[in-house]
Tab-separated table of C-alpha atoms in Angstrom:
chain	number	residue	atom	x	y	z
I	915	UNK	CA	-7.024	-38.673	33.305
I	916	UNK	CA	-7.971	-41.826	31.457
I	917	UNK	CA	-5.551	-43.425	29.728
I	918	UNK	CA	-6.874	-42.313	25.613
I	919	UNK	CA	-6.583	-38.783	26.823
I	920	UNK	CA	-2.699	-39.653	28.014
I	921	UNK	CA	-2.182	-41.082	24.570
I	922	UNK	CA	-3.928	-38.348	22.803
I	923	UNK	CA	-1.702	-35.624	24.924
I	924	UNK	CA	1.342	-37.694	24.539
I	925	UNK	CA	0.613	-37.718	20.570
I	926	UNK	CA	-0.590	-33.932	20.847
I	927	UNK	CA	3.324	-33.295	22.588
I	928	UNK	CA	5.576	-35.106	20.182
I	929	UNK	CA	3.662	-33.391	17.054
I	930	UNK	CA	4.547	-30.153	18.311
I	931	UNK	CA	8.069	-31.133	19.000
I	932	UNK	CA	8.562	-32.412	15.657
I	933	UNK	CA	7.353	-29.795	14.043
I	934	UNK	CA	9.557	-27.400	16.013
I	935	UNK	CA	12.222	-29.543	15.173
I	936	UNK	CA	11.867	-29.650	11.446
I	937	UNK	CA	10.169	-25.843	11.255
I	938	UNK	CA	13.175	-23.992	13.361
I	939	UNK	CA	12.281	-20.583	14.162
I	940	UNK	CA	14.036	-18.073	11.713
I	941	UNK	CA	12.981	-14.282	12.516
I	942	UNK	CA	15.339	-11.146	12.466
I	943	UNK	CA	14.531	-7.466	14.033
I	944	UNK	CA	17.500	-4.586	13.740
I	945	UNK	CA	17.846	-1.206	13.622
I	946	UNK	CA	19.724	1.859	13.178
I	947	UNK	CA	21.615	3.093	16.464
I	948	UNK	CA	22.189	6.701	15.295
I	949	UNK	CA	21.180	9.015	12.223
I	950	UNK	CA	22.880	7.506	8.990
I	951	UNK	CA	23.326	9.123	5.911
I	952	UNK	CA	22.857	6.946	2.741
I	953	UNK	CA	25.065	6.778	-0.110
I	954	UNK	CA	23.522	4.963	-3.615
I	955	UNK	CA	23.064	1.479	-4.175
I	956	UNK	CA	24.503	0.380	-0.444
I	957	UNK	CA	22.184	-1.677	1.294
I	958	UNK	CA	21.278	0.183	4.726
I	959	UNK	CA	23.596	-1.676	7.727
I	960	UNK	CA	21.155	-1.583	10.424
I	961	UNK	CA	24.143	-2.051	12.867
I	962	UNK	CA	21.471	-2.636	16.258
I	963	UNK	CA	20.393	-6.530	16.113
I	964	UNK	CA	17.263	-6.945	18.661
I	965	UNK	CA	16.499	-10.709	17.498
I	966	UNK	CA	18.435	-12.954	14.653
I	967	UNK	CA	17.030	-16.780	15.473
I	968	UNK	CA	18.227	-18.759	12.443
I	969	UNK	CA	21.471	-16.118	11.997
I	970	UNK	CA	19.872	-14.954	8.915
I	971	UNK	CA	20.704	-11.355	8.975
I	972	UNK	CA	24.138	-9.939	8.807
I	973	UNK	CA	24.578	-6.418	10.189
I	974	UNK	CA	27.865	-6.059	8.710
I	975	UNK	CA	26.746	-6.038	5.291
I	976	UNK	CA	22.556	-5.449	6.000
I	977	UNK	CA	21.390	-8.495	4.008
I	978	UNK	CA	19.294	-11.382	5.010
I	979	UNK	CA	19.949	-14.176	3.700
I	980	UNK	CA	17.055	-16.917	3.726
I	981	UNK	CA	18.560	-20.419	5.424
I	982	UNK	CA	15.761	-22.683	4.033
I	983	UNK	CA	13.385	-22.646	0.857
I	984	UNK	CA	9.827	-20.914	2.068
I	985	UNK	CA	7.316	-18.034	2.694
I	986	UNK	CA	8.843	-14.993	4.569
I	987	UNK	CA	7.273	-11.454	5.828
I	988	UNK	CA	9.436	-8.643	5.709
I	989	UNK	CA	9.035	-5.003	7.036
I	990	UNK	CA	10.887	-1.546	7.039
I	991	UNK	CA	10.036	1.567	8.758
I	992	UNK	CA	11.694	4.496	7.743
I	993	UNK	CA	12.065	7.992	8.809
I	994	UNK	CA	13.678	11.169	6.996
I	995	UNK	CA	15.731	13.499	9.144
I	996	UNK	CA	13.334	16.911	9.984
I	997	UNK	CA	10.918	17.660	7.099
I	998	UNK	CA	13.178	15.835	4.522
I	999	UNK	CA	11.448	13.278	2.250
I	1000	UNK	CA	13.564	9.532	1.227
I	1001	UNK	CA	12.601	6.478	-0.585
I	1002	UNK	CA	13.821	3.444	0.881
I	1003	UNK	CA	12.900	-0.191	-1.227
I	1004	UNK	CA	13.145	-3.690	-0.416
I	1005	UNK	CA	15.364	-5.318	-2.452
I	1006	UNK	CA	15.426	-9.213	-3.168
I	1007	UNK	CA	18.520	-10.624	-4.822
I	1008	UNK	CA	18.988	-7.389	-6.756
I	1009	UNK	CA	15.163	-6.559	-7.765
I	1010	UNK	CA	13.538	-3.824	-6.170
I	1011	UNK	CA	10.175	-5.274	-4.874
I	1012	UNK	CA	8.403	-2.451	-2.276
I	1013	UNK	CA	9.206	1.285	-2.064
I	1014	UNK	CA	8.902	2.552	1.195
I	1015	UNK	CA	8.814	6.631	1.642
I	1016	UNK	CA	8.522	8.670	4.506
I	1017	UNK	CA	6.327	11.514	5.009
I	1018	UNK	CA	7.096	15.032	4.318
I	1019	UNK	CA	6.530	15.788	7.907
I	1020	UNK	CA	9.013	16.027	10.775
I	1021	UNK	CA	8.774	13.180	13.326
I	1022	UNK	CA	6.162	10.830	11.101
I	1023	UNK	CA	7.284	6.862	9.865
I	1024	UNK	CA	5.924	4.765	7.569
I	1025	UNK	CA	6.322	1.291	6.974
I	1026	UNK	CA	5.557	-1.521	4.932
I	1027	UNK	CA	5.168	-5.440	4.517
I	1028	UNK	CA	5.431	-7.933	2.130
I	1029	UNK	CA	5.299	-11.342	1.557
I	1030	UNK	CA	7.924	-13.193	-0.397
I	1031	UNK	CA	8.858	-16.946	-1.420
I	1032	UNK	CA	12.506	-17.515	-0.821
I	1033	UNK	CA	14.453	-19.925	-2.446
I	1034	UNK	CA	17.711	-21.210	0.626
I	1035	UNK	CA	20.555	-18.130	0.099
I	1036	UNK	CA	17.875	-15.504	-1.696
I	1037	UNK	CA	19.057	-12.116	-0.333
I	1038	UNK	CA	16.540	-9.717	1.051
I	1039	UNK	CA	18.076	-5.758	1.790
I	1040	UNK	CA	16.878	-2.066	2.351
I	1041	UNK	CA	18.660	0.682	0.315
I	1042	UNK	CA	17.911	4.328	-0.527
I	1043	UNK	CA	15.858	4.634	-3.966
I	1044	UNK	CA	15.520	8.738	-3.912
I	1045	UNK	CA	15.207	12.054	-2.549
I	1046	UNK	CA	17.286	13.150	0.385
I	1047	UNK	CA	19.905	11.051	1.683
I	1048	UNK	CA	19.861	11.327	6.147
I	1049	UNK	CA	17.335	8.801	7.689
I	1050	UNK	CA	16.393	9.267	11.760
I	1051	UNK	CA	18.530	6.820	13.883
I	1052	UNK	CA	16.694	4.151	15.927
I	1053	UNK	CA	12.979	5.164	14.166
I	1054	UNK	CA	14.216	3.192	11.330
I	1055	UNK	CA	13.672	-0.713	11.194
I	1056	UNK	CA	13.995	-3.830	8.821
I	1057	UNK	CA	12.364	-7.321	9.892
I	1058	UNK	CA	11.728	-10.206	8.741
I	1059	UNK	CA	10.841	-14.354	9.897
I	1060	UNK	CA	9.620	-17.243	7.886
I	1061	UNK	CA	6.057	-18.556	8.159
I	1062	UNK	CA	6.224	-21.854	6.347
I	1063	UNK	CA	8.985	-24.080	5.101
I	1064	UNK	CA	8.799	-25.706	1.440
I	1065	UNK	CA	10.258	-28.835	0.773
């Protein structure tokens, strides 16, 4: 290796360190251990955490809360108890942005995305909007990570 191609690796390295130093990762995946009934207005507690870099999500009160200004995806999955019909939504600081509703067939999910800027400490939830009230245990799933940073 000659030495401009050291230099150019060397410069290649410490941009992508930097930028995973200033860009942290930030990315949550949980879900529901059991069947849950819902109750109104209550965001869903999706009480199994499978990933929380950036310690965004709280499972004790089912809100995400963003830790830096930027562009996030989020995604829930839902799925009604036998051949029961519910309307979940995402909800961001008190708005409801996305419905999500499951089929009115036994054993099918559906989910959604969206894309949403996030101002640091905007609050991102799932809670029931209608119909019946008994969601499937571990079929049902809220995500979300950040894809850029704003300054």
């Amino acid at each position: 290796m000659n030495r401009a191609n050291v230099i150019a690796t060397l410069v290649t390295v410490s941009t992508v360190i930097q930028q995973g130093l200033t860009n942290p990762a930030i990315g949550f995946t949980a879900v529901l251990s059991k069947d849950t009934q819902l109750v109104n207005d209550e965001a869903i507690k999706y009480d199994n955490v499978l990933t929380n870099s950036g310690n965004g999500y709280d499972k004790w009160c089912g809100h995400f809360v963003a830790p830096t200004k930027g562009l996030y995806v989020f995604s829930c999955s839902v799925m009604a108890t036998n051949r029961y019909h519910i309307t979940v939504g995402i909800i961001k600081n008190g708005q409801s942005v996305l419905p999500v509703s499951s089929a009115n067939t036994p054993w099918e999910a559906t989910s959604r995305i969206v894309v949403l800027a996030m101002d640091k400490g905007d609050r991102v939830w799932v809670k029931r909007l209608a119909h019946d009230r008994n969601i499937q245990g571990h079929y049902n799933s809220f995500s979300g990570y950040l894809i850029s940073t704003e300054k």
